[in-house]
Amino acid sequence: MAIILHLETATTNCSVSISKDSEMIVLKENNAASYSHSEQLHVFIKEALKEASLSFSDLDAVAISKGPGSYTGLRIGVSAAKGICFSLDIPLISIPTLQSIANQVDLKPGELVIPVLDARRMEVYSCVYDNNYQEIRETRAEVINEESFVEYLGENKVYVMGSGAEKCRGVLQHPNFIFNESVVPSAKDMVSMAFEKYESKQFEDVAYFEPYYLKDFVLQQKKKKN
């Protein structure tokens, strides 16, 4: 039996879950706009282990949401995951953040899902998945305009999900676009993908693994007062 700790810190949702094989047994999360990861992540990890009647030594692997997303949030989550893996000598598993969002909608044949995370200005991080949740277009950072994603429109619904959906709603007018901006990445949606990677031994190099930032971090400097 594989006991896996899952950490999701790519957006405002600080989320921790524990699974036994492909079954989630505990979930602790808080979606706060103020980004509470630095204060809550390690607390949630300890609380989740206690609730599951487990200790760190019981863990067989750690799964981390690898991005794209918040630079600071990703850095906090990956640092925690790598620290646990190093100390316990257990494998590290990475899960694409956008794919975990895509898994939150039940798709019928022919339908598509486009997970979108808010970036700067009119930009989003996005990827396109088919109804089998297979990636059919790579992850990009892109500015939304009237022509965005039109090549994926047809007879079926196209779900646009995530924090970037609000930007898309005001620009994409086709009736087959279905928007849901309330969806956030969660550690509960990492479980099946992480177990599949554990079974096939798709592990990361703990020493060299870095989050998928997609864009360089831009430091916002305060203006000097005259």
Tab-separated table of C-alpha atoms in Angstrom:
chain	number	residue	atom	x	y	z
A	1	MET	CA	0.000	0.000	0.000
A	2	ALA	CA	1.357	3.418	-0.990
A	3	ILE	CA	0.800	6.320	1.379
A	4	ILE	CA	1.299	9.595	-0.492
A	5	LEU	CA	1.276	13.164	0.810
A	6	HIS	CA	-0.034	15.707	-1.732
A	7	LEU	CA	0.754	19.434	-1.600
A	8	GLU	CA	-1.018	22.114	-3.661
A	9	THR	CA	0.263	25.692	-3.288
A	10	ALA	CA	0.230	27.032	-6.862
A	11	THR	CA	-2.664	29.453	-6.269
A	12	THR	CA	-4.491	30.991	-3.315
A	13	ASN	CA	-5.624	27.544	-2.151
A	14	CYS	CA	-3.263	26.074	0.446
A	15	SER	CA	-4.199	22.411	0.176
A	16	VAL	CA	-2.849	19.168	1.679
A	17	SER	CA	-4.178	15.643	1.280
A	18	ILE	CA	-3.056	12.125	2.122
A	19	SER	CA	-3.976	9.035	0.153
A	20	LYS	CA	-3.641	5.298	0.498
A	21	ASP	CA	-3.116	4.016	-3.021
A	22	SER	CA	-5.745	5.827	-5.107
A	23	GLU	CA	-8.081	6.676	-2.205
A	24	MET	CA	-7.889	10.017	-0.406
A	25	ILE	CA	-8.173	9.598	3.357
A	26	VAL	CA	-7.771	13.186	4.607
A	27	LEU	CA	-7.892	16.718	3.198
A	28	LYS	CA	-6.916	20.034	4.797
A	29	GLU	CA	-7.193	23.246	2.787
A	30	ASN	CA	-7.932	26.946	2.958
A	31	ASN	CA	-8.507	29.169	-0.055
A	32	ALA	CA	-7.597	32.610	1.280
A	33	ALA	CA	-6.980	35.538	-1.045
A	34	SER	CA	-4.060	36.650	1.149
A	35	TYR	CA	-1.936	33.551	0.330
A	36	SER	CA	-1.606	31.813	3.700
A	37	HIS	CA	0.857	29.142	2.528
A	38	SER	CA	3.866	30.182	4.585
A	39	GLU	CA	1.790	30.127	7.789
A	40	GLN	CA	-0.509	27.186	7.093
A	41	LEU	CA	1.220	24.612	4.887
A	42	HIS	CA	3.317	22.906	7.572
A	43	VAL	CA	0.439	23.140	10.055
A	44	PHE	CA	-1.872	21.429	7.567
A	45	ILE	CA	0.706	18.695	6.920
A	46	LYS	CA	1.004	17.902	10.630
A	47	GLU	CA	-2.774	18.056	11.133
A	48	ALA	CA	-3.400	15.773	8.146
A	49	LEU	CA	-0.927	13.187	9.410
A	50	LYS	CA	-2.467	13.297	12.894
A	51	GLU	CA	-6.004	12.967	11.511
A	52	ALA	CA	-4.920	9.966	9.435
A	53	SER	CA	-3.132	8.434	12.460
A	54	LEU	CA	0.133	8.472	10.539
A	55	SER	CA	3.632	9.821	11.075
A	56	PHE	CA	6.167	11.173	8.585
A	57	SER	CA	7.932	7.816	8.583
A	58	ASP	CA	4.793	6.170	7.164
A	59	LEU	CA	4.966	8.203	3.947
A	60	ASP	CA	6.024	6.434	0.752
A	61	ALA	CA	6.153	9.523	-1.495
A	62	VAL	CA	5.304	13.215	-1.735
A	63	ALA	CA	3.372	14.660	-4.683
A	64	ILE	CA	3.686	18.346	-5.471
A	65	SER	CA	1.650	20.567	-7.772
A	66	LYS	CA	4.442	21.824	-10.029
A	67	GLY	CA	2.820	24.857	-11.685
A	68	PRO	CA	2.377	27.117	-13.426
A	69	GLY	CA	1.017	29.491	-10.835
A	70	SER	CA	2.140	31.842	-8.095
A	71	TYR	CA	5.930	32.128	-7.951
A	72	THR	CA	5.966	32.411	-4.162
A	73	GLY	CA	3.320	29.727	-3.629
A	74	LEU	CA	5.126	27.242	-5.857
A	75	ARG	CA	8.454	27.940	-4.182
A	76	ILE	CA	6.974	27.333	-0.713
A	77	GLY	CA	5.299	24.073	-1.748
A	78	VAL	CA	8.272	22.656	-3.612
A	79	SER	CA	10.674	23.556	-0.794
A	80	ALA	CA	8.460	21.715	1.705
A	81	ALA	CA	8.084	18.687	-0.557
A	82	LYS	CA	11.809	18.434	-1.270
A	83	GLY	CA	12.660	18.816	2.404
A	84	ILE	CA	10.388	15.913	3.355
A	85	CYS	CA	11.689	13.736	0.522
A	86	PHE	CA	15.320	14.434	1.416
A	87	SER	CA	14.838	13.745	5.108
A	88	LEU	CA	12.885	10.514	4.576
A	89	ASP	CA	14.671	9.375	1.385
A	90	ILE	CA	11.362	8.910	-0.428
A	91	PRO	CA	10.444	9.771	-4.045
A	92	LEU	CA	9.040	13.066	-5.297
A	93	ILE	CA	6.136	13.117	-7.766
A	94	SER	CA	5.103	16.220	-9.720
A	95	ILE	CA	1.612	16.936	-11.009
A	96	PRO	CA	0.823	19.663	-13.587
A	97	THR	CA	-1.375	22.226	-11.857
A	98	LEU	CA	-3.574	22.805	-14.893
A	99	GLN	CA	-4.208	19.087	-15.292
A	100	SER	CA	-5.540	18.836	-11.746
A	101	ILE	CA	-7.998	21.625	-12.589
A	102	ALA	CA	-9.065	19.805	-15.763
A	103	ASN	CA	-9.872	16.700	-13.719
A	104	GLN	CA	-12.580	18.599	-11.831
A	105	VAL	CA	-15.105	18.478	-14.681
A	106	ASP	CA	-16.852	15.376	-16.046
A	107	LEU	CA	-16.498	15.483	-19.823
A	108	LYS	CA	-18.677	13.798	-22.413
A	109	PRO	CA	-17.236	12.507	-25.719
A	110	GLY	CA	-16.107	15.403	-27.878
A	111	GLU	CA	-16.065	17.947	-25.069
A	112	LEU	CA	-12.891	19.821	-24.098
A	113	VAL	CA	-11.624	21.547	-20.986
A	114	ILE	CA	-9.302	24.541	-20.925
A	115	PRO	CA	-7.952	25.223	-17.430
A	116	VAL	CA	-6.872	28.852	-17.074
A	117	LEU	CA	-5.033	30.512	-14.212
A	118	ASP	CA	-4.907	34.264	-13.809
A	119	ALA	CA	-1.572	35.870	-14.702
A	120	ARG	CA	-0.733	39.525	-15.128
A	121	ARG	CA	-3.064	41.973	-16.905
A	122	MET	CA	-5.106	40.135	-19.587
A	123	GLU	CA	-2.763	37.144	-19.543
A	124	VAL	CA	-3.546	33.613	-18.376
A	125	TYR	CA	-1.718	30.320	-18.038
A	126	SER	CA	-3.652	27.787	-20.081
A	127	CYS	CA	-3.630	24.302	-21.532
A	128	VAL	CA	-6.176	22.279	-23.535
A	129	TYR	CA	-7.355	18.744	-22.699
A	130	ASP	CA	-9.677	16.377	-24.531
A	131	ASN	CA	-12.448	14.318	-22.933
A	132	ASN	CA	-9.894	11.647	-21.966
A	133	TYR	CA	-7.950	14.336	-20.086
A	134	GLN	CA	-5.079	14.040	-22.539
A	135	GLU	CA	-3.190	17.236	-23.338
A	136	ILE	CA	-3.872	18.329	-26.921
A	137	ARG	CA	-2.171	21.716	-26.648
A	138	GLU	CA	0.812	22.569	-24.492
A	139	THR	CA	0.770	24.967	-21.568
A	140	ARG	CA	1.221	28.617	-22.507
A	141	ALA	CA	1.174	32.072	-21.002
A	142	GLU	CA	-1.051	34.036	-23.370
A	143	VAL	CA	-3.029	37.239	-23.667
A	144	ILE	CA	-6.754	36.611	-24.113
A	145	ASN	CA	-8.490	38.136	-27.133
A	146	GLU	CA	-11.530	37.379	-29.300
A	147	GLU	CA	-9.622	34.735	-31.274
A	148	SER	CA	-8.359	32.781	-28.282
A	149	PHE	CA	-9.240	29.061	-28.400
A	150	VAL	CA	-11.571	29.444	-31.406
A	151	GLU	CA	-9.823	26.547	-33.151
A	152	TYR	CA	-11.199	24.212	-30.460
A	153	LEU	CA	-14.840	25.202	-30.945
A	154	GLY	CA	-17.205	22.790	-32.655
A	155	GLU	CA	-20.500	21.146	-31.839
A	156	ASN	CA	-19.562	20.370	-28.244
A	157	LYS	CA	-19.004	22.322	-25.052
A	158	VAL	CA	-15.612	23.773	-24.163
A	159	TYR	CA	-15.184	24.284	-20.421
A	160	VAL	CA	-12.993	27.222	-19.399
A	161	MET	CA	-12.156	26.711	-15.731
A	162	GLY	CA	-10.038	28.412	-13.112
A	163	SER	CA	-9.149	31.844	-11.819
A	164	GLY	CA	-8.500	33.119	-15.354
A	165	ALA	CA	-12.020	32.282	-16.544
A	166	GLU	CA	-13.347	35.673	-15.475
A	167	LYS	CA	-10.970	37.388	-17.916
A	168	CYS	CA	-12.062	34.994	-20.641
A	169	ARG	CA	-15.784	35.445	-19.972
A	170	GLY	CA	-15.723	39.077	-21.010
A	171	VAL	CA	-13.908	38.373	-24.285
A	172	LEU	CA	-14.960	34.919	-25.550
A	173	GLN	CA	-18.541	35.189	-26.766
A	174	HIS	CA	-19.323	31.818	-28.361
A	175	PRO	CA	-22.221	30.016	-26.602
A	176	ASN	CA	-20.291	26.725	-26.452
A	177	PHE	CA	-17.813	28.224	-23.996
A	178	ILE	CA	-18.815	27.310	-20.424
A	179	PHE	CA	-17.048	29.403	-17.776
A	180	ASN	CA	-16.329	28.579	-14.148
A	181	GLU	CA	-13.964	30.932	-12.339
A	182	SER	CA	-14.626	29.432	-8.892
A	183	VAL	CA	-12.539	26.294	-9.527
A	184	VAL	CA	-9.165	26.194	-7.772
A	185	PRO	CA	-6.436	23.547	-7.826
A	186	SER	CA	-6.798	21.198	-4.869
A	187	ALA	CA	-4.701	18.402	-3.390
A	188	LYS	CA	-7.737	16.123	-3.607
A	189	ASP	CA	-7.534	16.186	-7.403
A	190	MET	CA	-3.888	15.096	-7.415
A	191	VAL	CA	-4.537	11.681	-5.870
A	192	SER	CA	-5.274	9.483	-8.883
A	193	MET	CA	-2.554	11.028	-11.037
A	194	ALA	CA	0.024	10.763	-8.262
A	195	PHE	CA	-0.759	7.103	-7.597
A	196	GLU	CA	-0.510	6.307	-11.300
A	197	LYS	CA	2.930	7.936	-11.409
A	198	TYR	CA	3.951	6.118	-8.222
A	199	GLU	CA	2.988	2.778	-9.712
A	200	SER	CA	4.974	3.481	-12.895
A	201	LYS	CA	7.888	4.992	-10.916
A	202	GLN	CA	7.697	8.375	-12.658
A	203	PHE	CA	9.715	10.224	-10.049
A	204	GLU	CA	11.551	13.546	-10.084
A	205	ASP	CA	15.179	14.132	-9.197
A	206	VAL	CA	14.751	15.650	-5.750
A	207	ALA	CA	18.041	17.544	-5.895
A	208	TYR	CA	17.385	19.261	-9.218
A	209	PHE	CA	13.604	19.563	-9.447
A	210	GLU	CA	12.272	23.100	-9.878
A	211	PRO	CA	8.674	24.379	-10.183
A	212	TYR	CA	7.266	25.091	-13.629
A	213	TYR	CA	7.150	28.865	-13.330
A	214	LEU	CA	6.567	29.349	-17.096
A	215	LYS	CA	7.467	33.047	-16.773
A	216	ASP	CA	10.265	34.838	-14.973
A	217	PHE	CA	9.404	36.326	-11.617
A	218	VAL	CA	8.867	40.094	-11.812
A	219	LEU	CA	9.552	42.016	-8.651
A	220	GLN	CA	7.158	44.897	-8.170
A	221	GLN	CA	9.197	47.766	-6.733
A	222	LYS	CA	7.576	50.519	-4.743
A	223	LYS	CA	7.754	53.986	-6.234
A	224	LYS	CA	10.015	56.379	-4.405
A	225	LYS	CA	8.333	59.372	-2.849
A	226	ASN	CA	9.516	62.774	-4.018
